[in-house]
PDB file of C-alpha atoms in Angstrom:
ATOM      1  CA  MET Z 798      78.307 -30.342 174.059  1.00 47.00           C
ATOM      2  CA  TYR Z 799      79.017 -34.227 175.021  1.00 48.00           C
ATOM      3  CA  PHE Z 800      77.514 -35.709 178.486  1.00 48.00           C
ATOM      4  CA  SER Z 801      79.035 -38.803 180.157  1.00 58.00           C
ATOM      5  CA  PRO Z 802      76.403 -40.715 182.152  1.00 58.00           C
ATOM      6  CA  ALA Z 803      77.723 -41.499 185.665  1.00 63.00           C
ATOM      7  CA  PRO Z 804      75.788 -42.408 189.053  1.00 61.00           C
ATOM      8  CA  ALA Z 805      74.896 -39.463 191.079  1.00 65.00           C
ATOM      9  CA  THR Z 806      76.399 -38.660 194.640  1.00 66.00           C
ATOM     10  CA  ALA Z 807      73.753 -38.700 197.220  1.00 63.00           C
ATOM     11  CA  ARG Z 808      73.168 -34.960 198.891  1.00 67.00           C
ATOM     12  CA  PRO Z 809      71.345 -35.380 202.237  1.00 64.00           C
ATOM     13  CA  VAL Z 810      68.687 -32.623 202.554  1.00 66.00           C
ATOM     14  CA  PRO Z 811      68.692 -31.889 206.649  1.00 66.00           C
ATOM     15  CA  GLY Z 812      65.183 -31.107 208.032  1.00 67.00           C
ATOM     16  CA  GLU Z 813      62.164 -32.940 209.304  1.00 68.00           C
ATOM     17  CA  GLY Z 814      60.267 -35.231 207.451  1.00 69.00           C
ATOM     18  CA  PRO Z 815      56.910 -34.706 206.365  1.00 71.00           C
ATOM     19  CA  ALA Z 816      53.898 -35.211 208.673  1.00 74.00           C
ATOM     20  CA  GLN Z 817      51.421 -37.858 208.452  1.00 73.00           C
ATOM     21  CA  HIS Z 818      48.366 -36.588 206.604  1.00 72.00           C
ATOM     22  CA  PRO Z 819      44.840 -37.639 208.685  1.00 64.00           C
ATOM     23  CA  TYR Z 820      43.190 -38.731 205.582  1.00 59.00           C
ATOM     24  CA  LEU Z 821      45.911 -40.606 203.602  1.00 66.00           C
ATOM     25  CA  ALA Z 822      47.271 -43.703 203.875  1.00 63.00           C
ATOM     26  CA  PRO Z 823      50.682 -44.178 206.288  1.00 64.00           C
ATOM     27  CA  ASP Z 824      53.924 -42.182 204.728  1.00 66.00           C
ATOM     28  CA  GLY Z 825      55.644 -44.464 202.468  1.00 60.00           C
ATOM     29  CA  ARG Z 826      52.265 -46.161 201.401  1.00 54.00           C
ATOM     30  CA  SER Z 827      50.288 -43.521 199.826  1.00 56.00           C
ATOM     31  CA  GLY Z 828      49.094 -43.187 196.550  1.00 53.00           C
ATOM     32  CA  MET Z 829      49.540 -39.409 196.378  1.00 51.00           C
ATOM     33  CA  HIS Z 830      53.192 -39.889 195.993  1.00 59.00           C
ATOM     34  CA  ALA Z 831      54.289 -41.757 198.732  1.00 64.00           C
ATOM     35  CA  ASP Z 832      53.261 -39.207 201.631  1.00 71.00           C
ATOM     36  CA  GLY Z 833      51.206 -35.684 202.438  1.00 69.00           C
ATOM     37  CA  ALA Z 834      53.605 -33.642 201.241  1.00 72.00           C
ATOM     38  CA  GLY Z 835      54.081 -35.498 197.448  1.00 71.00           C
ATOM     39  CA  SER Z 836      57.641 -36.145 198.426  1.00 68.00           C
ATOM     40  CA  GLY Z 837      57.611 -39.135 195.950  1.00 62.00           C
ATOM     41  CA  THR Z 838      61.156 -40.340 198.102  1.00 61.00           C
ATOM     42  CA  TRP Z 839      59.807 -43.815 199.361  1.00 53.00           C
ATOM     43  CA  LEU Z 840      60.257 -46.905 198.213  1.00 45.00           C
ATOM     44  CA  TRP Z 841      58.079 -49.916 199.638  1.00 40.00           C
ATOM     45  CA  ARG Z 842      57.243 -53.393 198.285  1.00 35.00           C
ATOM     46  CA  GLN Z 843      54.209 -55.374 200.155  1.00 35.00           C
ATOM     47  CA  ASP Z 844      53.267 -59.056 199.255  1.00 35.00           C
ATOM     48  CA  PHE Z 845      49.312 -59.431 199.980  1.00 29.00           C
ATOM     49  CA  ARG Z 846      48.243 -62.463 201.223  1.00 31.00           C
ATOM     50  CA  THR Z 847      45.085 -63.610 203.118  1.00 31.00           C
ATOM     51  CA  THR Z 848      45.815 -65.339 206.583  1.00 32.00           C
ATOM     52  CA  ALA Z 849      43.124 -65.877 208.738  1.00 32.00           C
ATOM     53  CA  HIS Z 850      44.491 -66.211 212.493  1.00 33.00           C
ATOM     54  CA  THR Z 851      43.579 -66.176 216.038  1.00 33.00           C
ATOM     55  CA  ALA Z 852      45.474 -65.350 219.206  1.00 33.00           C
ATOM     56  CA  GLU Z 853      43.766 -67.227 222.072  1.00 35.00           C
ATOM     57  CA  SER Z 854      44.291 -67.889 225.868  1.00 36.00           C
ATOM     58  CA  ALA Z 855      42.827 -70.675 227.536  1.00 38.00           C
ATOM     59  CA  GLY Z 856      40.334 -69.492 230.553  1.00 40.00           C
ATOM     60  CA  SER Z 857      40.959 -65.844 229.715  1.00 38.00           C
ATOM     61  CA  SER Z 858      38.605 -62.827 228.597  1.00 38.00           C
ATOM     62  CA  GLY Z 859      38.420 -59.799 227.380  1.00 38.00           C
ATOM     63  CA  PRO Z 860      39.876 -58.062 224.445  1.00 35.00           C
ATOM     64  CA  ARG Z 861      43.378 -59.338 225.135  1.00 33.00           C
ATOM     65  CA  ALA Z 862      42.044 -62.714 225.042  1.00 34.00           C
ATOM     66  CA  LEU Z 863      41.404 -62.804 221.090  1.00 32.00           C
ATOM     67  CA  ARG Z 864      42.675 -61.048 218.358  1.00 35.00           C
ATOM     68  CA  PRO Z 865      39.703 -61.398 215.611  1.00 35.00           C
ATOM     69  CA  ALA Z 866      40.803 -63.123 212.314  1.00 34.00           C
ATOM     70  CA  ARG Z 867      41.990 -60.464 209.849  1.00 35.00           C
ATOM     71  CA  ARG Z 868      43.712 -60.390 206.297  1.00 35.00           C
ATOM     72  CA  ALA Z 869      47.020 -59.970 207.031  1.00 40.00           C
ATOM     73  CA  VAL Z 870      49.355 -57.862 204.949  1.00 42.00           C
ATOM     74  CA  ARG Z 871      52.706 -58.750 204.956  1.00 45.00           C
ATOM     75  CA  LEU Z 872      55.231 -55.942 205.056  1.00 43.00           C
ATOM     76  CA  GLN Z 873      58.769 -55.379 203.778  1.00 46.00           C
ATOM     77  CA  TRP Z 874      60.340 -51.879 204.455  1.00 43.00           C
ATOM     78  CA  ALA Z 875      63.047 -50.934 201.535  1.00 43.00           C
ATOM     79  CA  GLY Z 876      63.342 -47.332 203.144  1.00 44.00           C
ATOM     80  CA  PRO Z 877      63.903 -43.670 201.898  1.00 40.00           C
ATOM     81  CA  LEU Z 878      65.333 -43.063 198.602  1.00 33.00           C
ATOM     82  CA  SER Z 879      69.368 -42.641 199.331  1.00 32.00           C
ATOM     83  CA  GLY Z 880      70.525 -39.499 200.550  1.00 31.00           C
ATOM     84  CA  ILE Z 881      67.342 -37.968 201.826  1.00 31.00           C
ATOM     85  CA  ALA Z 882      67.254 -37.142 205.105  1.00 34.00           C
ATOM     86  CA  ASN Z 883      64.899 -38.913 208.027  1.00 39.00           C
ATOM     87  CA  SER Z 884      62.384 -37.723 210.342  1.00 37.00           C
ATOM     88  CA  CYS Z 885      64.833 -36.752 212.894  1.00 39.00           C
ATOM     89  CA  GLY Z 886      66.747 -34.507 210.717  1.00 38.00           C
ATOM     90  CA  GLU Z 887      69.730 -36.379 210.127  1.00 41.00           C
ATOM     91  CA  GLY Z 888      71.121 -37.721 206.923  1.00 40.00           C
ATOM     92  CA  GLN Z 889      72.914 -40.923 206.163  1.00 44.00           C
ATOM     93  CA  ARG Z 890      74.312 -42.589 209.355  1.00 50.00           C
ATOM     94  CA  GLY Z 891      77.421 -43.996 209.790  1.00 57.00           C
ATOM     95  CA  MET Z 892      77.030 -47.242 211.820  1.00 81.00           C
ATOM     96  CA  SER Z 893      74.323 -49.943 211.104  1.00 93.00           C
ATOM     97  CA  VAL Z 894      71.947 -51.753 213.974  1.00 96.00           C
ATOM     98  CA  VAL Z 895      74.479 -54.190 214.320  1.00 96.00           C
ATOM     99  CA  GLU Z 896      77.206 -52.037 215.092  1.00 96.00           C
ATOM    100  CA  SER Z 897      75.162 -49.803 216.911  1.00 96.00           C
ATOM    101  CA  TRP Z 898      73.429 -52.860 219.534  1.00 97.00           C
ATOM    102  CA  SER Z 899      77.018 -53.865 219.569  1.00 97.00           C
ATOM    103  CA  ARG Z 900      78.220 -50.548 221.016  1.00 97.00           C
ATOM    104  CA  VAL Z 901      75.252 -51.222 223.795  1.00 97.00           C
ATOM    105  CA  MET Z 902      76.828 -54.791 224.325  1.00 97.00           C
ATOM    106  CA  ASP Z 903      80.361 -53.721 224.850  1.00 97.00           C
ATOM    107  CA  LEU Z 904      79.386 -50.790 227.450  1.00 97.00           C
ATOM    108  CA  LEU Z 905      77.225 -53.051 229.075  1.00 97.00           C
ATOM    109  CA  ARG Z 906      79.856 -55.778 229.701  1.00 97.00           C
ATOM    110  CA  GLU Z 907      82.321 -53.143 230.498  1.00 97.00           C
ATOM    111  CA  HIS Z 908      79.946 -51.464 233.214  1.00 96.00           C
ATOM    112  CA  ALA Z 909      77.494 -54.290 234.295  1.00 96.00           C
ATOM    113  CA  PRO Z 910      79.260 -57.242 233.436  1.00 97.00           C
ATOM    114  CA  ALA Z 911      76.488 -59.565 235.672  1.00 96.00           C
ATOM    115  CA  ASP Z 912      73.864 -58.342 233.629  1.00 96.00           C
ATOM    116  CA  HIS Z 913      75.729 -59.086 230.557  1.00 96.00           C
ATOM    117  CA  ALA Z 914      76.418 -62.331 231.224  1.00 96.00           C
ATOM    118  CA  ASP Z 915      72.892 -62.988 231.902  1.00 95.00           C
ATOM    119  CA  LEU Z 916      71.716 -62.423 228.266  1.00 96.00           C
ATOM    120  CA  PRO Z 917      70.865 -65.318 225.755  1.00 95.00           C
ATOM    121  CA  GLY Z 918      72.351 -65.421 222.427  1.00 95.00           C
ATOM    122  CA  PRO Z 919      70.921 -65.364 218.693  1.00 96.00           C
ATOM    123  CA  ALA Z 920      67.853 -66.486 217.473  1.00 97.00           C
ATOM    124  CA  SER Z 921      67.930 -68.547 214.535  1.00 96.00           C
ATOM    125  CA  GLU Z 922      66.821 -67.863 211.198  1.00 96.00           C
ATOM    126  CA  ARG Z 923      64.206 -70.639 211.436  1.00 97.00           C
ATOM    127  CA  MET Z 924      62.727 -69.373 214.496  1.00 97.00           C
ATOM    128  CA  LEU Z 925      62.226 -65.658 212.482  1.00 97.00           C
ATOM    129  CA  ALA Z 926      60.569 -67.662 209.739  1.00 96.00           C
ATOM    130  CA  ASP Z 927      58.263 -69.504 211.777  1.00 97.00           C
ATOM    131  CA  ALA Z 928      56.992 -65.781 213.755  1.00 96.00           C
ATOM    132  CA  GLU Z 929      56.718 -64.368 210.551  1.00 96.00           C
ATOM    133  CA  GLU Z 930      54.301 -66.749 209.403  1.00 96.00           C
ATOM    134  CA  ARG Z 931      52.122 -66.936 212.449  1.00 95.00           C
ATOM    135  CA  MET Z 932      52.257 -63.118 212.803  1.00 94.00           C
ATOM    136  CA  GLY Z 933      51.659 -62.360 209.120  1.00 94.00           C
ATOM    137  CA  VAL Z 934      54.364 -60.011 208.895  1.00 93.00           C
ATOM    138  CA  SER Z 935      57.776 -59.538 207.424  1.00 94.00           C
ATOM    139  CA  LEU Z 936      60.271 -58.168 210.274  1.00 96.00           C
ATOM    140  CA  PRO Z 937      61.910 -55.237 209.208  1.00 95.00           C
ATOM    141  CA  GLN Z 938      65.527 -55.966 208.134  1.00 95.00           C
ATOM    142  CA  ASP Z 939      66.958 -54.062 211.149  1.00 97.00           C
ATOM    143  CA  LEU Z 940      64.732 -56.055 213.537  1.00 97.00           C
ATOM    144  CA  ARG Z 941      65.841 -59.605 212.216  1.00 97.00           C
ATOM    145  CA  ALA Z 942      69.652 -58.152 212.354  1.00 97.00           C
ATOM    146  CA  TRP Z 943      69.225 -57.410 216.150  1.00 97.00           C
ATOM    147  CA  LEU Z 944      67.604 -60.624 216.757  1.00 97.00           C
ATOM    148  CA  LEU Z 945      70.466 -62.500 214.752  1.00 97.00           C
ATOM    149  CA  GLN Z 946      72.353 -60.788 217.481  1.00 96.00           C
ATOM    150  CA  ASN Z 947      70.656 -61.731 220.676  1.00 96.00           C
ATOM    151  CA  ASN Z 948      67.044 -62.829 221.067  1.00 96.00           C
ATOM    152  CA  LEU Z 949      66.048 -61.524 224.729  1.00 95.00           C
ATOM    153  CA  ASP Z 950      63.585 -64.235 225.502  1.00 95.00           C
ATOM    154  CA  LEU Z 951      63.633 -65.113 228.984  1.00 93.00           C
ATOM    155  CA  PRO Z 952      64.199 -69.537 229.219  1.00 93.00           C
ATOM    156  CA  GLU Z 953      60.422 -70.790 229.026  1.00 90.00           C
ATOM    157  CA  ASP Z 954      60.410 -71.938 232.349  1.00 90.00           C
ATOM    158  CA  GLU Z 955      60.824 -68.719 233.918  1.00 92.00           C
ATOM    159  CA  VAL Z 956      58.158 -67.205 231.960  1.00 90.00           C
ATOM    160  CA  ASP Z 957      54.963 -65.618 234.062  1.00 91.00           C
ATOM    161  CA  ASP Z 958      52.029 -66.660 232.055  1.00 86.00           C
ATOM    162  CA  ASP Z 959      50.144 -63.988 234.491  1.00 87.00           C
ATOM    163  CA  VAL Z 960      51.698 -61.252 232.629  1.00 89.00           C
ATOM    164  CA  ALA Z 961      51.405 -59.740 229.418  1.00 90.00           C
ATOM    165  CA  CYS Z 962      55.618 -59.809 228.694  1.00 91.00           C
ATOM    166  CA  CYS Z 963      58.416 -60.835 230.240  1.00 90.00           C
ATOM    167  CA  GLY Z 964      61.680 -59.891 230.084  1.00 92.00           C
ATOM    168  CA  TYR Z 965      65.362 -59.150 231.577  1.00 92.00           C
ATOM    169  CA  ASP Z 966      64.124 -56.405 233.981  1.00 88.00           C
ATOM    170  CA  GLY Z 967      66.221 -53.149 234.885  1.00 89.00           C
ATOM    171  CA  PHE Z 968      67.905 -53.096 230.995  1.00 92.00           C
ATOM    172  CA  PRO Z 969      67.437 -50.781 229.070  1.00 93.00           C
ATOM    173  CA  ASP Z 970      65.869 -48.885 231.974  1.00 89.00           C
ATOM    174  CA  GLU Z 971      63.784 -49.537 234.893  1.00 87.00           C
ATOM    175  CA  GLY Z 972      60.128 -51.029 234.226  1.00 88.00           C
ATOM    176  CA  SER Z 973      60.831 -52.144 230.687  1.00 93.00           C
ATOM    177  CA  PHE Z 974      62.860 -54.628 228.449  1.00 95.00           C
ATOM    178  CA  PHE Z 975      63.787 -55.459 225.502  1.00 97.00           C
ATOM    179  CA  LEU Z 976      61.551 -58.416 223.966  1.00 96.00           C
ATOM    180  CA  GLY Z 977      62.712 -61.757 222.279  1.00 96.00           C
ATOM    181  CA  ILE Z 978      60.960 -63.054 219.046  1.00 97.00           C
ATOM    182  CA  ARG Z 979      58.700 -65.646 221.557  1.00 96.00           C
ATOM    183  CA  ALA Z 980      57.526 -62.372 223.763  1.00 95.00           C
ATOM    184  CA  MET Z 981      57.209 -60.045 220.348  1.00 96.00           C
ATOM    185  CA  GLU Z 982      54.972 -62.287 218.726  1.00 96.00           C
ATOM    186  CA  LYS Z 983      52.813 -62.952 222.077  1.00 94.00           C
ATOM    187  CA  LEU Z 984      52.386 -59.070 222.208  1.00 94.00           C
ATOM    188  CA  TYR Z 985      51.779 -58.284 218.535  1.00 94.00           C
ATOM    189  CA  ALA Z 986      48.579 -60.648 218.822  1.00 92.00           C
ATOM    190  CA  ASN Z 987      47.490 -59.542 221.885  1.00 91.00           C
ATOM    191  CA  HIS Z 988      48.602 -55.848 221.989  1.00 92.00           C
ATOM    192  CA  PRO Z 989      45.893 -53.592 224.222  1.00 89.00           C
ATOM    193  CA  LEU Z 990      45.900 -50.865 221.738  1.00 89.00           C
ATOM    194  CA  SER Z 991      45.010 -53.630 218.649  1.00 81.00           C
ATOM    195  CA  GLY Z 992      41.569 -53.916 217.237  1.00 73.00           C
ATOM    196  CA  GLY Z 993      41.064 -50.206 217.376  1.00 72.00           C
ATOM    197  CA  ASP Z 994      42.062 -46.949 215.265  1.00 73.00           C
ATOM    198  CA  GLU Z 995      45.150 -46.241 217.878  1.00 80.00           C
ATOM    199  CA  TRP Z 996      47.383 -49.646 216.477  1.00 88.00           C
ATOM    200  CA  ARG Z 997      48.546 -50.725 213.186  1.00 91.00           C
ATOM    201  CA  GLU Z 998      49.350 -53.687 212.189  1.00 91.00           C
ATOM    202  CA  GLU Z 999      52.453 -52.698 210.955  1.00 94.00           C
ATOM    203  CA  TRP Z1000      53.849 -51.898 214.084  1.00 96.00           C
ATOM    204  CA  ILE Z1001      55.980 -54.775 216.180  1.00 97.00           C
ATOM    205  CA  PRO Z1002      56.462 -54.120 219.629  1.00 97.00           C
ATOM    206  CA  PHE Z1003      60.056 -54.412 220.719  1.00 97.00           C
ATOM    207  CA  LEU Z1004      60.053 -53.296 224.162  1.00 97.00           C
ATOM    208  CA  SER Z1005      57.540 -53.009 226.815  1.00 96.00           C
ATOM    209  CA  ASP Z1006      56.583 -53.140 230.589  1.00 94.00           C
ATOM    210  CA  GLN Z1007      55.242 -56.415 232.162  1.00 92.00           C
ATOM    211  CA  ASP Z1008      51.918 -55.221 231.897  1.00 94.00           C
ATOM    212  CA  ALA Z1009      52.184 -53.960 228.189  1.00 94.00           C
ATOM    213  CA  TRP Z1010      50.947 -50.408 228.981  1.00 94.00           C
ATOM    214  CA  THR Z1011      53.800 -48.432 227.466  1.00 95.00           C
ATOM    215  CA  GLY Z1012      56.633 -49.636 225.341  1.00 96.00           C
ATOM    216  CA  LYS Z1013      58.596 -49.124 221.780  1.00 97.00           C
ATOM    217  CA  PHE Z1014      57.498 -50.517 218.285  1.00 97.00           C
ATOM    218  CA  ILE Z1015      59.483 -50.881 214.732  1.00 97.00           C
ATOM    219  CA  ASP Z1016      57.234 -49.885 211.841  1.00 96.00           C
ATOM    220  CA  ALA Z1017      57.465 -52.432 209.421  1.00 95.00           C
ATOM    221  CA  THR Z1018      56.570 -49.977 206.370  1.00 94.00           C
ATOM    222  CA  ASP Z1019      59.420 -47.587 207.022  1.00 94.00           C
ATOM    223  CA  GLY Z1020      61.687 -48.896 209.965  1.00 95.00           C
ATOM    224  CA  ARG Z1021      61.101 -46.096 212.339  1.00 97.00           C
ATOM    225  CA  VAL Z1022      60.856 -46.410 215.883  1.00 97.00           C
ATOM    226  CA  GLY Z1023      57.663 -45.281 217.830  1.00 96.00           C
ATOM    227  CA  ARG Z1024      56.378 -45.290 221.526  1.00 96.00           C
ATOM    228  CA  TRP Z1025      53.001 -46.560 222.824  1.00 95.00           C
ATOM    229  CA  PHE Z1026      51.295 -45.527 226.452  1.00 93.00           C
ATOM    230  CA  VAL Z1027      47.692 -46.661 226.938  1.00 92.00           C
ATOM    231  CA  GLY Z1028      45.779 -43.889 227.473  1.00 90.00           C
ATOM    232  CA  GLU Z1029      48.022 -41.341 225.827  1.00 92.00           C
ATOM    233  CA  PRO Z1030      48.457 -40.934 221.940  1.00 91.00           C
ATOM    234  CA  THR Z1031      50.987 -42.710 220.170  1.00 93.00           C
ATOM    235  CA  ILE Z1032      54.098 -41.614 218.984  1.00 94.00           C
ATOM    236  CA  THR Z1033      55.343 -42.330 215.967  1.00 94.00           C
ATOM    237  CA  GLY Z1034      58.905 -41.299 214.450  1.00 94.00           C
ATOM    238  CA  GLU Z1035      60.433 -41.125 217.841  1.00 96.00           C
ATOM    239  CA  TYR Z1036      63.557 -42.174 216.115  1.00 96.00           C
ATOM    240  CA  ALA Z1037      64.725 -42.832 212.613  1.00 95.00           C
ATOM    241  CA  SER Z1038      65.466 -46.328 213.264  1.00 96.00           C
ATOM    242  CA  LEU Z1039      66.337 -48.934 215.490  1.00 97.00           C
ATOM    243  CA  ALA Z1040      69.685 -47.885 215.681  1.00 96.00           C
ATOM    244  CA  HIS Z1041      69.359 -44.255 216.418  1.00 96.00           C
ATOM    245  CA  TYR Z1042      67.538 -45.980 219.379  1.00 97.00           C
ATOM    246  CA  PHE Z1043      70.717 -48.170 220.651  1.00 97.00           C
ATOM    247  CA  ASP Z1044      72.716 -45.225 220.059  1.00 96.00           C
ATOM    248  CA  SER Z1045      70.552 -43.567 222.848  1.00 96.00           C
ATOM    249  CA  VAL Z1046      70.831 -46.935 224.823  1.00 97.00           C
ATOM    250  CA  ALA Z1047      74.630 -46.627 224.725  1.00 96.00           C
ATOM    251  CA  GLU Z1048      74.719 -42.909 225.805  1.00 96.00           C
ATOM    252  CA  ILE Z1049      72.676 -43.844 228.769  1.00 96.00           C
ATOM    253  CA  LEU Z1050      75.063 -46.593 229.385  1.00 96.00           C
ATOM    254  CA  THR Z1051      78.132 -44.215 229.158  1.00 96.00           C
ATOM    255  CA  ARG Z1052      76.447 -41.765 231.689  1.00 96.00           C
ATOM    256  CA  ILE Z1053      75.900 -44.635 233.996  1.00 96.00           C
ATOM    257  CA  GLY Z1054      79.488 -46.043 233.849  1.00 95.00           C
ATOM    258  CA  ALA Z1055      81.034 -42.438 234.447  1.00 95.00           C
ATOM    259  CA  GLY Z1056      78.697 -42.365 237.440  1.00 95.00           C
ATOM    260  CA  ASP Z1057      76.866 -39.477 235.901  1.00 94.00           C
ATOM    261  CA  HIS Z1058      73.238 -40.796 236.106  1.00 94.00           C
ATOM    262  CA  PRO Z1059      70.656 -39.074 237.967  1.00 93.00           C
ATOM    263  CA  VAL Z1060      68.705 -42.559 239.146  1.00 94.00           C
ATOM    264  CA  CYS Z1061      71.024 -45.406 238.125  1.00 95.00           C
ATOM    265  CA  SER Z1062      74.213 -46.666 239.380  1.00 95.00           C
ATOM    266  CA  VAL Z1063      76.261 -50.323 239.415  1.00 95.00           C
ATOM    267  CA  VAL Z1064      76.013 -52.488 242.569  1.00 95.00           C
ATOM    268  CA  ASP Z1065      78.139 -55.996 241.839  1.00 96.00           C
ATOM    269  CA  GLY Z1066      78.289 -55.562 238.322  1.00 95.00           C
ATOM    270  CA  ARG Z1067      74.076 -54.935 238.052  1.00 96.00           C
ATOM    271  CA  LEU Z1068      72.487 -51.787 237.022  1.00 96.00           C
ATOM    272  CA  VAL Z1069      70.529 -50.858 240.008  1.00 95.00           C
ATOM    273  CA  TRP Z1070      67.607 -48.054 239.359  1.00 94.00           C
ATOM    274  CA  SER Z1071      66.370 -45.948 242.166  1.00 88.00           C
TER     275      SER Z1071
END
């Protein structure tokens, strides 16, 4: 019998991903075949380097004023093996993060053109590289691709230094906003949960309220999106990827445009939450 070698066709398997083991390293980084279930389905790379850095706020005090020097781990996500289902029970998806974000922008332009017109353009590769150097972590590819589309930092003269975060209020929802790379870096260095067991250095915030009490982050080890709320357990894997999260934002904008959202409407080209 003769066998002709050829690449195998990916066959996604639906279902939930393995739960994080309480005593092992984060999924994708455990020496026990990558996760608590021993699935062996993760690929990851990390470049260790020693970096001592602090984040200080002049004239301020308390845990948010200073993040102790630490050994930084430079992480880069390569993702689970092709064809393996993600934590949301879905296999390979059709739209990239750029396509999903473009859909969000198209809907915002259509239904809330004044809000859309306010949003700034992309970050530069230099801006992202400099931020990575200061943060000591490589931005996940999805996060980088998004920031190269729109870097949603406020102009520096509009930033309020008395609050933890600043952004374009009211988008994507009432009370929270997307972060640009400058705001991400600031919150990453001064997150209210940092310095304890409730926060990991591979979690990079990309959405927050102005006090940083709640928001969303992307995990640099696997690209999944999680959510934090101070005083409550942090949720990991709320969305399988940044693209999946943007898809949910697009669905909300679609409902708003159809007049089918219970607490948001459009007035004079802007989203208004009630």
